């Protein structure tokens, strides 16, 4: 699906979506796809597509939740546990209305509870960050410790399982042959893309990430905007929590914990500036697909999940090194020749 | 020159810790016993070693996420090397842990300095690389048959009390050495002052002739060294090497160190603050335990305390309350 858009690279340069970043990442994706199809004959198959399509949304939604705070010059280290807590809220609502036999009304209520929980955690975090000026890493870190503790306290370290069949469809079913979680993820990518590139909030977020003081002086209500950024990040965690609950038919605190740093990794791979100010949703999405293809490809080759983790780290380093060599050496020679 | 140079964050922490000590002393019978206090020190020793290492990196303006998994890698490599060499002793153990730790720290420094990549990106990448690699090559298998010298408890100081035997063990001694060494580095050498200068203003530091590259290798190498030693001590304390035993602890240590006043972004931070931050968290957990509160609530309460502490201690809180601290008063304080 993504390989097709690679074919006209020359036209792409003038396009809005397909610029250097996007083309570079698509090229890298192509290299990865070719590499794996050479190494493993059965790589291009329905099962590969299915495994990528079902695993991508979980990591992807959390990464979207991480994206906005990073662009605003901060971090949200509480994403995975916020998602856990949101899933817990929804599971709890479903449990109290009949568990597996819960109806549509309970489902809607559960979704609202999950989203409200995520948004509340995000709002609290955003308020502290925006109004006290404490470092976002520190605030989100202590929020993470708190939310994890709250989840463990509520579940006593166990899990809540059993959701109605139609809720499981969100995590496991397909619609017109496309996995439902992928559709959810695609919708969220679309919303986030519009939000970041077409709205006042998106502009303000990037401005804040570049220079919060200058942004404040130019009349942007930075505190309100920062609070909103973290609230939306929490809301996205809520969606991730719902998808995770529906996919595994249970919720446990700590599920997806290993994704935390990988979401940051995916952001940087997707050309998001670690210092904030710059970053777009589309390159990030391609970066996520690359990471997931690597994981699924390695899985098919019989390598284990930990090797994939190690290789994700190695890939990030490699790309950062290449970029660094490219930008410094290349630009240096370029400028010295001119001068 | 003032007699005691204690910053405002440190003073706040001391006050809070004192209040907690008094409160717990009245509400529990066991908190203010020598054996409990020694236990607190024994269990906090490893975190403090990690903490002073991390402080050096934070002061230099960097951040490191990978140090605990680096410590796990060091544990594993040391255990394998010692087994290869057939036995060994503490001297060899420390030498190996120090060398392996230093190497992993310098790898981070190399990537950060040579390629001008932001330290958080590099260390998140090496975190995944180290942890994934360790789990892959070890197969997730723990090592239980460590040599006797490594697992036997070494009592540095012991005394019999009415409430039971109170003992200070080797990790505490090592911790003291690490703390003193880091203090000497930061406060008594020119290099230490250069680290602060670089963290405060990298470009300014470069222009006055400080070698930025050397500072990177020093800071991350120092953290690697401390992480290696902390890993050795953790394996000594737990009497086993478990590949994922330290997984996730880096964020706890980071939170405690920054709670102690080290600034993310560099240039500020004290050893006293690190120790107080870690001790505060340790006392909270210990106190909750003694008060008979469910262990499931521990992290929630610790998280809430850190959250409240940073909300109150940051400069913005003053602005929220009002300008009750005038600039003149602040200068005196």
Coordinates of C-alpha atoms in Angstrom, one line a residue, chain B residues 8 14 35 67 69 83 109 114 124 141 143 155 187 190-191 259 269 285-286 302 304:
Chain B
X8 CA 16.6 26.1 49.0
X14 CA 15.5 18.3 54.9
X35 CA 18.4 -1.7 62.5
X67 CA 22.3 3.5 32.8
X69 CA 20.2 -1.6 31.7
X83 CA 33.3 -17.7 35.5
X109 CA 29.5 9.8 24.9
X114 CA 30.9 12.6 17.6
X124 CA 16.9 5.8 24.5
X141 CA 18.2 -16.7 31.8
X143 CA 22.7 -16.5 36.8
X155 CA 29.3 -6.6 57.2
X187 CA 33.6 20.5 44.0
X190 CA 38.7 22.4 37.8
X191 CA 37.1 19.7 35.7
X259 CA 13.4 16.0 43.0
X269 CA 22.5 20.1 41.1
X285 CA 8.2 3.5 51.2
X286 CA 9.7 2.3 54.4
X302 CA 5.3 8.1 46.2
X304 CA 1.7 11.8 44.5

